[in-house]
mmCIF file of C-alpha atoms in Angstrom:
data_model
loop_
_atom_site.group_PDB
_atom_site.id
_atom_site.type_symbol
_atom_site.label_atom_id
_atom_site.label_comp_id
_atom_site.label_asym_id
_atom_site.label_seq_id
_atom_site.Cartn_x
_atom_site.Cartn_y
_atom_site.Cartn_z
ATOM 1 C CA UNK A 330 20.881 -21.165 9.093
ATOM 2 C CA UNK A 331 17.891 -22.167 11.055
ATOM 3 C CA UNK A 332 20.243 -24.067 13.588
ATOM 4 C CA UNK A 333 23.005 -21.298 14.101
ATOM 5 C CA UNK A 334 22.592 -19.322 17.131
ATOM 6 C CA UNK A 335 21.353 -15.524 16.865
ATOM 7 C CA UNK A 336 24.750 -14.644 17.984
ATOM 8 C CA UNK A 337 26.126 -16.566 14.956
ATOM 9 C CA UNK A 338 22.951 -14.881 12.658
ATOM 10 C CA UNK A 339 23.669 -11.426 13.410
ATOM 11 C CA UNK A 340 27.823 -12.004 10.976
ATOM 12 C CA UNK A 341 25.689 -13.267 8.057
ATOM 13 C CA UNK A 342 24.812 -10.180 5.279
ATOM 14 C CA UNK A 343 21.526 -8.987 3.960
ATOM 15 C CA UNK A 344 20.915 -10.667 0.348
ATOM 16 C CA UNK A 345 19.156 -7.688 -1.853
ATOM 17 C CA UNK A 346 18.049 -9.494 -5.053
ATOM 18 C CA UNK A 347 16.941 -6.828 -8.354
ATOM 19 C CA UNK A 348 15.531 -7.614 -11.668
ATOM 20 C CA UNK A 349 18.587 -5.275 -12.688
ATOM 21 C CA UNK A 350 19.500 -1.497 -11.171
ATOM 22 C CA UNK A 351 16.407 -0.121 -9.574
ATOM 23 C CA UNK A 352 17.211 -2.348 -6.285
ATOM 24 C CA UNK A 353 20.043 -0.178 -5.468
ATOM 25 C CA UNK A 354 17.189 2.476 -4.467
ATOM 26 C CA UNK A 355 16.528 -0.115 -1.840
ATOM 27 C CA UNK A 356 20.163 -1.228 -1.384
ATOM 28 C CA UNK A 357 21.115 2.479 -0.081
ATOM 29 C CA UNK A 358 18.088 3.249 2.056
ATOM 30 C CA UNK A 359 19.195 0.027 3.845
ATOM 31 C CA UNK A 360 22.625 0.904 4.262
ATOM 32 C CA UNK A 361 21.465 4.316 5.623
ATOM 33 C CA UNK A 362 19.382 2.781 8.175
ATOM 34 C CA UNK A 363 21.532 -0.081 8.920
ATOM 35 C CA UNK A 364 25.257 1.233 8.159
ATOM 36 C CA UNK A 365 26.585 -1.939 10.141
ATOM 37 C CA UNK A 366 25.272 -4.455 7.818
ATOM 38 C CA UNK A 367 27.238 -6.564 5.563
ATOM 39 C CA UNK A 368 25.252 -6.463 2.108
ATOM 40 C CA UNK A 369 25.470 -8.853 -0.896
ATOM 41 C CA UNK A 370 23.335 -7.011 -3.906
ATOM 42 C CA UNK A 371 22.967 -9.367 -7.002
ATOM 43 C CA UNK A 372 21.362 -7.456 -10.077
ATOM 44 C CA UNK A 373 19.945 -9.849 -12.926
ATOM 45 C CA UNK A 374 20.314 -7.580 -15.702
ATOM 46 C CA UNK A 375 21.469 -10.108 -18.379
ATOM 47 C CA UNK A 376 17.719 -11.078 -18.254
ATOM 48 C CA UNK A 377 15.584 -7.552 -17.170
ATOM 49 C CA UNK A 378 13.250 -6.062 -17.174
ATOM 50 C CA UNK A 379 11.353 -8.282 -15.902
ATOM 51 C CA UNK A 380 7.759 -5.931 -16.585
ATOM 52 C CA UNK A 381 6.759 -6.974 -19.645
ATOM 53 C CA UNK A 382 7.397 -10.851 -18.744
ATOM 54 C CA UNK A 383 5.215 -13.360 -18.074
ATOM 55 C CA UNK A 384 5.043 -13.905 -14.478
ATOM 56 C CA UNK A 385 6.039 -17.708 -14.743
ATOM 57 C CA UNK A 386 9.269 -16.508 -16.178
ATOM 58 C CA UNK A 387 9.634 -14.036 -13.594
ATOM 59 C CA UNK A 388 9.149 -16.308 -10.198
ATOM 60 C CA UNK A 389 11.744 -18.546 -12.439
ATOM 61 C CA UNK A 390 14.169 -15.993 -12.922
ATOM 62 C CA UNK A 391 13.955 -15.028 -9.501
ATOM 63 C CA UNK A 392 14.197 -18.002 -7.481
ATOM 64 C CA UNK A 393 17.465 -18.596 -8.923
ATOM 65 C CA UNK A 394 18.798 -15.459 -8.412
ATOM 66 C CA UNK A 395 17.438 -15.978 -4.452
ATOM 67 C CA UNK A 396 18.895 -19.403 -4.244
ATOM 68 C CA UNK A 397 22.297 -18.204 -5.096
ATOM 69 C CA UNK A 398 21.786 -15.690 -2.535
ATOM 70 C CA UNK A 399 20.891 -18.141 -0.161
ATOM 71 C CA UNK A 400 23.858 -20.523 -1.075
ATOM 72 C CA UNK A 401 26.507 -17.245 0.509
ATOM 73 C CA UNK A 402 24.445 -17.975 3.739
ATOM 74 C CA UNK A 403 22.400 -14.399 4.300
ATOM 75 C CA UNK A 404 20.451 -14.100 7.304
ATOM 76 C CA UNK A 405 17.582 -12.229 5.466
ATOM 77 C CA UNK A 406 16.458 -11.705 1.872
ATOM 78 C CA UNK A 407 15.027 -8.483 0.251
ATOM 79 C CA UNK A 408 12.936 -8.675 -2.982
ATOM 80 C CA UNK A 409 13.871 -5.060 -3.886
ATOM 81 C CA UNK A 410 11.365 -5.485 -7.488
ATOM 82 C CA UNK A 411 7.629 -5.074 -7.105
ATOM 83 C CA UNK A 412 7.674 -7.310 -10.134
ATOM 84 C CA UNK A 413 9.089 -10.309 -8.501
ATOM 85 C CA UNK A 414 8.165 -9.822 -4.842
ATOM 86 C CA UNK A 415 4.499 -10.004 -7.141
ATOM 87 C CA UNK A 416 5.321 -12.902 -8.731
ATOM 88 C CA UNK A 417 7.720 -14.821 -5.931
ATOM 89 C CA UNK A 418 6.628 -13.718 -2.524
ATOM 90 C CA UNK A 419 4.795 -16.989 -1.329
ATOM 91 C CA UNK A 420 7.214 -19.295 -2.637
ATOM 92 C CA UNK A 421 10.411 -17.169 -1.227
ATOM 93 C CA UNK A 422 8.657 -17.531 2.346
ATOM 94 C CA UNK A 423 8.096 -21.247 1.923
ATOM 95 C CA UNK A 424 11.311 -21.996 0.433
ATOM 96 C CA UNK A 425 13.956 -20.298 2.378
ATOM 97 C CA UNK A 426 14.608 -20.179 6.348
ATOM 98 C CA UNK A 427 15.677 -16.881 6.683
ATOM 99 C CA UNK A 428 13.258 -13.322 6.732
ATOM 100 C CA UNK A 429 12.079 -12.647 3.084
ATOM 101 C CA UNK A 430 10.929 -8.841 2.680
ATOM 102 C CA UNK A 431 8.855 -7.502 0.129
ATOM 103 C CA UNK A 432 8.460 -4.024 -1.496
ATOM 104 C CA UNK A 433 4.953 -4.116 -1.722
ATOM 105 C CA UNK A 434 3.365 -4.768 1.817
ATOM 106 C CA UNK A 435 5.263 -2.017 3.454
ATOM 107 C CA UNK A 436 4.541 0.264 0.519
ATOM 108 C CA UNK A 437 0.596 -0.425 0.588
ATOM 109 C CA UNK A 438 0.675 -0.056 4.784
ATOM 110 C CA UNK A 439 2.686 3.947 4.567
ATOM 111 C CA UNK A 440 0.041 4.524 1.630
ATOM 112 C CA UNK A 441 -2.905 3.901 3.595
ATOM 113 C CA UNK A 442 -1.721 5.803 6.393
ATOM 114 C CA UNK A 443 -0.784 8.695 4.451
ATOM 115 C CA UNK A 444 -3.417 9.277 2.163
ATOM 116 C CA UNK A 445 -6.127 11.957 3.657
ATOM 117 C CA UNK A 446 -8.830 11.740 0.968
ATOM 118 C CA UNK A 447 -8.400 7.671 0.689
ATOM 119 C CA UNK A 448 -7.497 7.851 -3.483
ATOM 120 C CA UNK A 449 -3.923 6.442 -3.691
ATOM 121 C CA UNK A 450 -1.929 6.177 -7.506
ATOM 122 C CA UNK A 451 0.504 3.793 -7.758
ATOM 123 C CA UNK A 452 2.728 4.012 -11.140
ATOM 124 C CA UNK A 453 4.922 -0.239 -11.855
ATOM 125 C CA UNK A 454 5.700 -2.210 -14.349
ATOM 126 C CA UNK A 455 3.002 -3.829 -16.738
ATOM 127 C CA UNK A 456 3.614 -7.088 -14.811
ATOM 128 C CA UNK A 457 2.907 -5.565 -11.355
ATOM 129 C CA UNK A 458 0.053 -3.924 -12.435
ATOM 130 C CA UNK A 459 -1.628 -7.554 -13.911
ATOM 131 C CA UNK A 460 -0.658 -9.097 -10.886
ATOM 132 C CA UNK A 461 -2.963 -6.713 -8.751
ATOM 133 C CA UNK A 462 -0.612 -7.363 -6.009
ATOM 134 C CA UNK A 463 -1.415 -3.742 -4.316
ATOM 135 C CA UNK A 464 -5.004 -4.336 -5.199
ATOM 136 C CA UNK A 465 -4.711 -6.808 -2.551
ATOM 137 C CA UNK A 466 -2.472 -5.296 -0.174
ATOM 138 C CA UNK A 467 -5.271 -2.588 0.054
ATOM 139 C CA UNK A 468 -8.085 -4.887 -0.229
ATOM 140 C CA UNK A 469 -8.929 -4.943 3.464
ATOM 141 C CA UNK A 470 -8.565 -1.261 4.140
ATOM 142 C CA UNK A 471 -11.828 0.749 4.154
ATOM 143 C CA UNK A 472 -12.398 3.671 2.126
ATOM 144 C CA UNK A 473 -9.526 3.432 0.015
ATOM 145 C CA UNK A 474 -10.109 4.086 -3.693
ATOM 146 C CA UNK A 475 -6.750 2.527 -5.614
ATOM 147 C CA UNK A 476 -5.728 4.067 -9.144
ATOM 148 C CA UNK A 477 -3.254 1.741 -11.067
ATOM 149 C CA UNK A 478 -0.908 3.250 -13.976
ATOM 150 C CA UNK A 479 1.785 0.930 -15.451
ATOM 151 C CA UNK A 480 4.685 3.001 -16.504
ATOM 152 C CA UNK A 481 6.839 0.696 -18.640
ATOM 153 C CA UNK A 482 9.344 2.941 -20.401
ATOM 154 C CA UNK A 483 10.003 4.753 -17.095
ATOM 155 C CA UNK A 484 12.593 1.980 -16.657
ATOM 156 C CA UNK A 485 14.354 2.141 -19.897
ATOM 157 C CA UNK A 486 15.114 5.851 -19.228
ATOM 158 C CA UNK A 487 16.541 5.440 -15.704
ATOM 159 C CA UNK A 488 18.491 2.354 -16.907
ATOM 160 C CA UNK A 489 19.895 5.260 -19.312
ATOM 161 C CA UNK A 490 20.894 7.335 -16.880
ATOM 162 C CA UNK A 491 18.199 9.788 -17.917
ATOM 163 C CA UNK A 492 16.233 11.584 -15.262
ATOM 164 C CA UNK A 493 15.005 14.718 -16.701
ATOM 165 C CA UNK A 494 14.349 16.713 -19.937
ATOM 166 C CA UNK A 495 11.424 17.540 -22.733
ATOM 167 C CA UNK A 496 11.164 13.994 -23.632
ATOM 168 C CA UNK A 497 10.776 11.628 -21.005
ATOM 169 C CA UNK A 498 8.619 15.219 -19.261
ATOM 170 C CA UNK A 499 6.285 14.336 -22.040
ATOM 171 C CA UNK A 500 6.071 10.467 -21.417
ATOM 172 C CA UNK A 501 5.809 11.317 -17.231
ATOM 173 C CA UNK A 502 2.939 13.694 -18.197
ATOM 174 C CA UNK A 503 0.866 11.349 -19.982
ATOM 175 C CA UNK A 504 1.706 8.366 -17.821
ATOM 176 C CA UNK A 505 0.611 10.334 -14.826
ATOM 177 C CA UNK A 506 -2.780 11.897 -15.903
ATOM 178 C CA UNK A 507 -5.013 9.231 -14.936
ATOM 179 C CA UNK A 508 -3.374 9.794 -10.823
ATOM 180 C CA UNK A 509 -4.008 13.466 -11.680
ATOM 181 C CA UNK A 510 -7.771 12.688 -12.570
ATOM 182 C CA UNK A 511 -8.753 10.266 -9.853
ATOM 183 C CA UNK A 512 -7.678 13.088 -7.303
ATOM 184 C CA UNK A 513 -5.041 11.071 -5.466
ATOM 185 C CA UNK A 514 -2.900 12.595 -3.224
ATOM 186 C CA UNK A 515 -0.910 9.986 -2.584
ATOM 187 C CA UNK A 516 0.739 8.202 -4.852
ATOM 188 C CA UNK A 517 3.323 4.894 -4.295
ATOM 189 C CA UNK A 518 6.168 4.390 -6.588
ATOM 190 C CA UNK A 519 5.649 0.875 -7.584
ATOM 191 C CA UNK A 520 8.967 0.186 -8.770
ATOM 192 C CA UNK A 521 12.379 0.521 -7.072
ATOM 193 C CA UNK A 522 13.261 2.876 -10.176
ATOM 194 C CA UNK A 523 10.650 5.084 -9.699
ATOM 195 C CA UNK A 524 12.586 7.605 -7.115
ATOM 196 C CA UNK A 525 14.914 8.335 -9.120
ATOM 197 C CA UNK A 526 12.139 10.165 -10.594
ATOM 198 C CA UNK A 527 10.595 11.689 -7.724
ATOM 199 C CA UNK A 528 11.648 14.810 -8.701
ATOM 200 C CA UNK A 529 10.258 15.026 -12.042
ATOM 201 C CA UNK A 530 7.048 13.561 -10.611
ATOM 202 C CA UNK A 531 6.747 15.945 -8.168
ATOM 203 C CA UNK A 532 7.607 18.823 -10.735
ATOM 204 C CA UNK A 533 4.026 17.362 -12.506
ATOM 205 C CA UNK A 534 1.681 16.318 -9.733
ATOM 206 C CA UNK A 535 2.842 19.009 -7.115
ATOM 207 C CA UNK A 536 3.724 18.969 -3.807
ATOM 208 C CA UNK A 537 0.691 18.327 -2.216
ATOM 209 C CA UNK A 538 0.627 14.892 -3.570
ATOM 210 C CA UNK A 539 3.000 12.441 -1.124
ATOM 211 C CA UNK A 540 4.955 10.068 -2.497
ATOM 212 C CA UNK A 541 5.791 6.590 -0.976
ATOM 213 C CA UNK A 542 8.752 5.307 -2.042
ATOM 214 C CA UNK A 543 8.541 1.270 -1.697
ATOM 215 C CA UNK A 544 12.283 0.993 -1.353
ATOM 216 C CA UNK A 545 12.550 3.277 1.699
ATOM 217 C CA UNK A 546 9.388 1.738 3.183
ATOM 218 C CA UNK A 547 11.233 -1.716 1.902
ATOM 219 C CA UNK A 548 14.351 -0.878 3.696
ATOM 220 C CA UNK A 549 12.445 -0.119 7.425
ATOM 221 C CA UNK A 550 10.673 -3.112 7.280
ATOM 222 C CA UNK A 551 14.358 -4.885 6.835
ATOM 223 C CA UNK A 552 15.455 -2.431 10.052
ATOM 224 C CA UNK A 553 12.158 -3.800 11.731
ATOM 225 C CA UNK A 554 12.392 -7.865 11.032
ATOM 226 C CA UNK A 555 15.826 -7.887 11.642
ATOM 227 C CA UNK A 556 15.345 -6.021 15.125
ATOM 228 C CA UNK A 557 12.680 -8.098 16.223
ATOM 229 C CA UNK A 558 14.401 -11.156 15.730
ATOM 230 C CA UNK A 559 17.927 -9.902 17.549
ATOM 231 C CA UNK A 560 20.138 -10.187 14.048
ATOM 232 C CA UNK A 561 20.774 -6.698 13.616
ATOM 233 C CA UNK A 562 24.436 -5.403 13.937
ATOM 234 C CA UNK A 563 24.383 -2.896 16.603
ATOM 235 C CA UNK A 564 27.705 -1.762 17.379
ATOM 236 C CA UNK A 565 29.703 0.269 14.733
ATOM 237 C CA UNK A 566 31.853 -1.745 12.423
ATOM 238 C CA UNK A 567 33.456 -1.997 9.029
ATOM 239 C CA UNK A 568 30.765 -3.364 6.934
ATOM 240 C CA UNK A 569 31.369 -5.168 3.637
ATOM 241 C CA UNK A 570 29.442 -4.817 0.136
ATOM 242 C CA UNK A 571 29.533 -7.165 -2.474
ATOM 243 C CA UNK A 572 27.681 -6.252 -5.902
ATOM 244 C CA UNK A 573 26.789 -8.519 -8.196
ATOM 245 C CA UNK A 574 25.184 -9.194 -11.974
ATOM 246 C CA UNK A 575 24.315 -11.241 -14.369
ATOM 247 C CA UNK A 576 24.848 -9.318 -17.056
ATOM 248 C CA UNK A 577 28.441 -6.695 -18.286
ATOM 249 C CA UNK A 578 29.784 -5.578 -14.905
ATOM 250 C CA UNK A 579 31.743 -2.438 -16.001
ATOM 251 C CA UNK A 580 28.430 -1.270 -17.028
ATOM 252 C CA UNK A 581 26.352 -2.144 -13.660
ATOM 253 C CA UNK A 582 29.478 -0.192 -12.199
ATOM 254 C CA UNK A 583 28.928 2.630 -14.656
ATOM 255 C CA UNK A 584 25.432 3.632 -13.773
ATOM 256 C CA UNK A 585 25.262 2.236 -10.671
ATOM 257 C CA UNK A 586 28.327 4.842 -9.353
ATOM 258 C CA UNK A 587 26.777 7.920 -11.260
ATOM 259 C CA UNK A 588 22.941 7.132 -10.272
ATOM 260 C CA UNK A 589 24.124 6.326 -6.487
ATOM 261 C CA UNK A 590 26.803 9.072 -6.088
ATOM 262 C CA UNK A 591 29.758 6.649 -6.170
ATOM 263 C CA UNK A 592 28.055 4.115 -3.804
ATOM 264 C CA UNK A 593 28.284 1.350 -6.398
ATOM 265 C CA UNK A 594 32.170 -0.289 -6.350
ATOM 266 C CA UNK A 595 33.995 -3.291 -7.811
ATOM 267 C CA UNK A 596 30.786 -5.525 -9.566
ATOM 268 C CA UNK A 597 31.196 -8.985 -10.121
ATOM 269 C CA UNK A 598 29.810 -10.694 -13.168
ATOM 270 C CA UNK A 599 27.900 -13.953 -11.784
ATOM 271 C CA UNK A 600 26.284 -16.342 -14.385
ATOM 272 C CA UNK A 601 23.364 -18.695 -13.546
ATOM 273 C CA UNK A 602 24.680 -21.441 -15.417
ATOM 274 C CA UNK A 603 27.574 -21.318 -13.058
ATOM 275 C CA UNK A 604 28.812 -23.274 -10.399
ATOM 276 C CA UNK A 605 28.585 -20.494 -7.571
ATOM 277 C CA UNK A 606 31.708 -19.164 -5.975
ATOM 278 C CA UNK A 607 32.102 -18.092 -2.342
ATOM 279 C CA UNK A 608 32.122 -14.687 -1.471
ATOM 280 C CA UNK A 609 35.349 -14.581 -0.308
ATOM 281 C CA UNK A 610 36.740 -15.753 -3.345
ATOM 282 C CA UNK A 611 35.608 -12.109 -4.794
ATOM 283 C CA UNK A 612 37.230 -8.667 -3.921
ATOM 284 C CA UNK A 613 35.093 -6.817 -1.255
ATOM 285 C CA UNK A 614 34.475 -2.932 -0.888
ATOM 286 C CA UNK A 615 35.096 -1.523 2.705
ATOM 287 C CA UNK A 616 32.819 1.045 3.747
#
């Protein structure tokens, strides 16, 4: 892509690449903010989560799943897992010629301009939390004080299509008492699953606690890369979304349409063993 012309660029779609379903968090703030884009979502869930995996496994798992992105020709690429943007981030940047975007930089940056007392939460996977990935993001801003909670099962539940009730009240309330002792009143939701559970998190830390969603902060720093280097679609269009998985489609379409209110159509199983096919070759949803 590196020798097409901006012009040519701006046709291409945005590659959003997910351990599995939380990426379509980031996949709809996007398409809010850029409703002219072309999108091609690919979900690994034949092989998530990836939080309890070693991190070799994950930047493994992940670079294929970015190389077949890269093979439909996108003009930008969107880690939309704070688990793999932990684990992949350097080599993504190195290895591909188009904009790779993270969801942990822009996360860290809204947190540290948020936060009035300087103690921030943030609530990932057990993988994100080893990697100490927002320890660093924060690392050079003064006065912050950074409180780290993995949340494991939070993902099992939302990959349920559970959101609310007794039980997982009970797991969110014990999860979130050390963010409720450190006195943080902000608090970043480390994991692109994570708001579909601001509401139940809000219910138990209160409203004077902000949250930072790192797939909405994910999705403007797509609006702002894209901007700045003239390959956003700017004129009103019919965009096209392609969703993909590795693992049973009918059920990706399942949650993803009753999760997203009916924004998830027509998935496409993709395997990694495979030969890939072009996207043309696959039906396409019209928005």
């Amino acid at each position: 892509m590196s020798d097409e012309s901006p012009s040519g660029v701006v046709e291409s779609p945005i590659g959003i690449f997910d351990s599995g379903f939380g990426g379509l968090t980031v996949a709809r703030a996007a398409v809010d903010l850029m409703p002219n884009e072309d999108i091609v979502y690919l979900g690994d869930t034949a092989r998530a989560p990836y939080g309890q995996k070693r991190i070799a496994q994950v930047r493994e798992y992940a670079l294929q799943c970015l190389d077949r992105l890269d093979f439909h020709g996108v003009k930008a690429l969107v880690i939309a897992c704070n688990t793999a943007s932990s684990a992949v981030l350097r080599d993504a940047r190195e290895r591909y010629d188009v904009p790779v975007i993270d969801v942990i930089m822009p996360a860290a940056r809204r947190a540290s301009l948020a936060t009035r007392n300087g103690r921030i939460g943030v609530i990932c996977t057990e993988a994100t939390a080893r990697s100490r990935s927002y320890e660093d993001a924060l690392a050079a801003v003064p006065g912050i004080s950074l409180t780290t909670t993995p949340c494991p099962r939070f993902v099992e539940y939302v990959e349920r299509g559970i959101t609310g009730g007794p039980e997982l009240e009970e797991l969110a309330r014990r999860y979130l008492e050390p963010i409720r002792e450190a006195g943080c009143d902000t608090l970043i939701l480390g994991c692109t699953h994570y708001p579909l559970l601001a509401g139940l998190i809000t219910l138990l830390l209160g409203e004077e606690v902000t949250l930072i969603s790192s797939s909405e902060e994910c999705a403007r720093a797509s609006y702002t890369a894209l901007t700045r280097r003239g390959i956003l679609h700017t004129g009103p269009r019919e965009p096209s979304r392609y969703f993909l998985t590795t693992g049973n489609a009918e059920k990706f379409e399942r949650l993803g349409r009753r999760l997203m209110q009916g924004f998830v159509h027509d998935v496409h199983r993709v395997g990694m063993d495979e030969p890939p096919a072009p996207l043309g070759d696959l039906a396409v949803v019209k928005s």
